[in-house]
Coordinates of C-alpha atoms in Angstrom, one line a residue:
M556 CA 23.0 4.2 16.3
M557 CA 21.5 7.0 14.9
R558 CA 22.0 10.3 17.2
I559 CA 18.3 11.4 18.7
S560 CA 17.7 15.6 17.2
E561 CA 16.9 18.1 20.1
T562 CA 13.3 18.6 18.7
V563 CA 12.8 14.8 18.5
K564 CA 14.2 14.7 22.3
H565 CA 11.6 16.9 23.6
L566 CA 8.8 15.5 21.9
I567 CA 9.9 12.0 23.3
I568 CA 9.9 13.7 26.4
I569 CA 6.8 15.1 27.0
N570 CA 5.2 11.9 25.4
V571 CA 6.4 10.1 28.1
I572 CA 5.4 12.5 30.4
M573 CA 2.0 12.5 29.5
F574 CA 1.6 8.2 29.7
V575 CA 3.3 8.7 33.4
G576 CA 0.3 11.3 33.9
T577 CA -2.2 9.0 32.8
L578 CA -1.1 6.0 35.0
S579 CA -0.9 8.5 38.3
V580 CA -3.8 11.2 37.9
G581 CA -7.3 10.2 38.4
G582 CA -6.6 6.5 38.1
G583 CA -5.8 7.6 34.3
Q584 CA -9.5 7.5 33.4
L585 CA -9.6 11.5 34.2
F586 CA -6.3 12.0 32.6
Y587 CA -7.8 10.7 29.5
Q588 CA -11.1 12.3 29.8
W589 CA -9.2 15.5 29.7
F590 CA -6.8 15.0 27.0
S591 CA -8.0 12.5 24.5
L592 CA -9.9 13.1 21.6
Y593 CA -13.3 12.7 21.7
F594 CA -16.1 12.9 19.0
P595 CA -17.0 16.6 18.9
N596 CA -20.6 15.9 19.8
N597 CA -19.8 14.2 22.9
E598 CA -19.9 16.3 26.0
S599 CA -16.1 15.1 27.0
F600 CA -14.8 17.0 23.9
K601 CA -12.8 20.2 24.3
P602 CA -10.9 22.1 21.6
W603 CA -7.1 21.5 23.2
Q604 CA -7.7 17.9 22.4
I605 CA -7.2 18.4 19.0
V606 CA -3.6 18.9 19.6
T607 CA -3.0 17.3 23.1
H608 CA -4.1 13.6 22.1
M609 CA -1.0 13.5 19.9
F610 CA 0.7 12.8 23.4
M611 CA -1.4 10.3 24.5
H612 CA -1.1 6.7 24.3
G613 CA -3.4 3.8 25.3
N614 CA -0.7 1.5 26.8
T615 CA 3.3 1.0 26.9
L616 CA 3.8 -1.2 23.9
H617 CA 1.8 1.9 22.0
L618 CA 3.9 4.8 23.3
L619 CA 7.2 2.8 22.5
F620 CA 6.1 1.5 19.2
N621 CA 5.5 5.3 18.3
M622 CA 8.3 6.8 20.2
I623 CA 10.6 4.0 18.1
G624 CA 9.5 5.7 14.8
V625 CA 9.5 9.3 16.0
W626 CA 13.0 8.7 16.6
M627 CA 14.4 6.6 14.0
F628 CA 12.4 8.5 11.1
G629 CA 11.6 11.8 12.9
S630 CA 15.3 12.5 13.6
A631 CA 16.3 11.7 10.1
I632 CA 13.4 14.4 8.8
E633 CA 15.1 17.0 11.5
F634 CA 18.6 16.4 10.4
S635 CA 17.4 17.0 7.0
L636 CA 14.8 20.1 7.0
G637 CA 15.4 21.6 10.0
K638 CA 14.0 22.1 13.5
N639 CA 10.9 24.8 11.9
K640 CA 10.0 22.5 8.9
F641 CA 10.2 19.5 11.1
L642 CA 7.6 20.8 13.7
F643 CA 5.3 22.2 11.2
L644 CA 5.2 18.9 9.3
Y645 CA 4.4 16.8 12.4
F646 CA 1.9 18.8 13.8
S647 CA 0.2 19.2 10.5
A648 CA 0.1 15.8 9.8
G649 CA -1.5 15.3 13.2
L650 CA -4.1 17.9 12.1
G651 CA -4.5 16.3 9.1
A652 CA -4.8 12.7 10.8
V653 CA -7.8 14.5 12.9
L654 CA -9.4 16.0 9.8
L655 CA -9.6 12.4 7.8
H656 CA -10.5 10.8 11.1
L657 CA -13.4 12.7 12.1
G658 CA -14.6 13.5 8.4
Y659 CA -15.0 10.0 8.1
Y660 CA -16.7 9.3 11.6
Y661 CA -19.3 12.1 10.8
F662 CA -19.7 10.3 7.4
Q663 CA -21.0 7.4 9.8
Y664 CA -22.9 9.2 12.2
I665 CA -25.0 12.1 10.1
P666 CA -27.1 9.5 8.2
G667 CA -27.8 7.4 11.4
F668 CA -28.7 10.2 13.6
N669 CA -31.0 11.8 11.0
A670 CA -32.7 8.8 10.3
L671 CA -33.5 8.6 14.3
I672 CA -34.6 12.2 14.2
E673 CA -37.1 11.2 11.5
S674 CA -38.0 8.3 13.1
G675 CA -39.9 10.8 15.7
L676 CA -36.7 10.5 18.4
T677 CA -35.8 14.3 20.0
N678 CA -32.1 15.2 20.0
D679 CA -32.2 14.9 23.6
Q680 CA -33.4 11.2 23.5
I681 CA -30.8 10.3 21.1
I682 CA -28.0 11.7 23.2
H683 CA -29.1 10.5 26.5
M684 CA -29.5 7.2 24.8
I685 CA -26.0 7.1 23.2
S686 CA -24.4 8.5 25.8
T687 CA -25.7 6.5 28.8
N688 CA -26.3 3.4 26.5
E689 CA -29.8 3.3 28.1
V690 CA -32.9 2.6 26.0
L691 CA -35.9 4.1 26.7
A692 CA -38.9 2.7 26.9
G693 CA -40.8 3.1 23.8
T694 CA -38.0 2.5 21.2
S695 CA -38.5 0.5 18.7
E696 CA -36.4 -2.3 17.5
S697 CA -35.1 -0.4 14.3
Q698 CA -33.8 2.8 16.3
V699 CA -32.4 0.4 18.6
T700 CA -30.3 -0.6 15.5
L701 CA -29.7 2.6 14.6
L702 CA -28.5 3.4 18.3
K703 CA -26.2 0.7 17.9
N704 CA -24.5 2.1 14.8
I705 CA -23.3 5.6 16.1
F706 CA -23.3 4.6 19.9
P707 CA -19.4 3.3 18.8
V708 CA -18.6 6.7 17.0
Y709 CA -20.2 9.2 19.8
N710 CA -18.5 7.5 22.8
S711 CA -15.0 7.1 20.7
S712 CA -11.8 8.7 21.7
M713 CA -8.3 8.9 19.8
V714 CA -4.8 9.2 21.3
G715 CA -1.5 8.5 19.9
A716 CA 1.5 10.1 17.7
S717 CA 0.6 7.8 15.0
G718 CA -0.7 10.1 12.3
C719 CA 2.4 12.9 13.2
L720 CA 4.5 9.6 12.6
F721 CA 2.8 8.7 9.4
G722 CA 3.8 12.3 8.2
I723 CA 7.2 11.7 8.8
L724 CA 7.4 8.4 7.6
V725 CA 6.0 9.7 4.3
A726 CA 8.5 12.6 4.0
F727 CA 11.3 10.0 4.7
A728 CA 10.3 8.1 1.4
V729 CA 10.2 11.2 -0.2
L730 CA 13.7 12.5 0.9
N731 CA 15.1 8.9 0.9
P732 CA 13.3 6.9 -1.4
N733 CA 15.6 4.2 -2.1
A734 CA 16.7 3.7 1.9
E735 CA 16.6 0.1 2.5
L736 CA 14.1 -0.6 5.6
M737 CA 13.5 -3.9 7.0
L738 CA 10.7 -5.2 9.4
I739 CA 11.8 -7.2 12.7
F740 CA 9.7 -10.5 11.8
L741 CA 10.4 -9.7 7.9
P742 CA 14.0 -9.4 8.0
I743 CA 14.3 -8.3 3.8
P744 CA 15.5 -5.2 2.9
I745 CA 12.7 -3.0 1.4
K746 CA 13.2 0.1 -0.5
A747 CA 11.3 3.0 1.5
K748 CA 9.1 3.9 -1.3
Y749 CA 7.6 0.8 -1.5
F750 CA 7.7 -0.2 2.1
I751 CA 5.8 3.0 3.3
S752 CA 3.2 2.9 0.2
L753 CA 2.4 -0.5 1.1
Y754 CA 2.0 0.3 4.9
V755 CA -0.3 3.3 4.1
A756 CA -2.1 0.8 1.5
Y757 CA -2.8 -1.4 4.6
D758 CA -4.4 1.0 6.2
I759 CA -6.7 2.5 3.9
I760 CA -8.1 -1.3 3.3
S761 CA -8.2 -1.7 6.8
G762 CA -9.9 1.9 7.4
F763 CA -12.6 0.0 5.3
F764 CA -12.6 -3.3 6.5
G765 CA -11.8 -2.9 10.4
G766 CA -8.7 -4.1 12.0
V767 CA -7.3 -4.5 15.4
S768 CA -3.9 -3.3 16.6
V769 CA -1.3 -5.6 18.1
F770 CA -1.7 -3.5 21.1
G771 CA -4.9 -4.7 21.6
S772 CA -7.1 -1.7 20.8
S773 CA -9.0 -0.6 17.5
V774 CA -7.1 1.4 15.3
A775 CA -7.8 4.8 13.8
H776 CA -6.6 3.5 10.3
F777 CA -7.9 6.7 8.4
A778 CA -6.0 8.9 10.5
H779 CA -2.8 7.3 9.7
V780 CA -3.8 7.7 6.0
G781 CA -4.7 11.4 7.0
G782 CA -1.2 11.8 8.5
A783 CA 0.2 10.3 5.5
L784 CA -1.4 12.2 3.0
T785 CA -0.9 15.7 4.7
G786 CA 3.1 14.6 4.9
F787 CA 3.0 14.0 1.4
L788 CA 1.2 17.4 0.0
I789 CA 3.5 19.3 2.1
M790 CA 6.4 17.5 0.8
W791 CA 5.2 18.0 -2.6
Y792 CA 4.7 21.3 -2.1
W793 CA 8.1 21.9 -0.6
R794 CA 10.1 20.3 -3.4
K795 CA 8.0 22.2 -6.1
N796 CA 9.1 25.3 -4.4
Q797 CA 12.3 25.0 -3.3
F798 CA 14.0 27.7 -5.2
N799 CA 11.1 29.9 -5.0
S800 CA 12.2 32.8 -2.4
N801 CA 8.5 33.8 -1.7
R802 CA 8.0 30.1 0.3
W803 CA 5.3 30.6 3.0
Y804 CA 6.7 28.0 5.2

């Protein structure tokens, strides 16, 4: 069994503590409202959620699968790169996940919101209806359709260390491209460079066409892609400049 690295151990402990908090503070809802990442236009959004959501999870399976991945692949990365580089990679991948995920959401939200403004609704009326799910008198059928389109974006929340994990997975594939990995339900050895590439490709496709997690909740596929892309760019830069004495990391 692979030995767990010190930083990975501490990250897992923090994640478990935060999950216990969701079960014991305010029936879970209050903790989620504080620390999950809400859409920035939502009044529940707070700046610290950009980081704290990385330590929040929707249920036990979500936490378990992410922490197993962080343990298995994160420990290998920390032993290879050291604590400081590992932490930089981990949190950068998490931030990259946020950036792409919210960018995609804004791509969905802004056209619909602007169309509602052009149709005669005020900003306050739109926010009231999408925050309360209450349709005001006089709202047309076409306006209701537009409201339904932006409602899930406005009320969405993002939790989990998956973006960080995908950055780690890509880093592992860069450092160990020929390492053989196996899925429990598909016990066939697949080289890391192929396995992880296919996994990211699946998330790209699912991001456009939708998909539901085995954990019973929606999946932020573009957050996975954002974490993976960030991890790849960081590893590419480090490898390209590994002999440069003026490295910034």
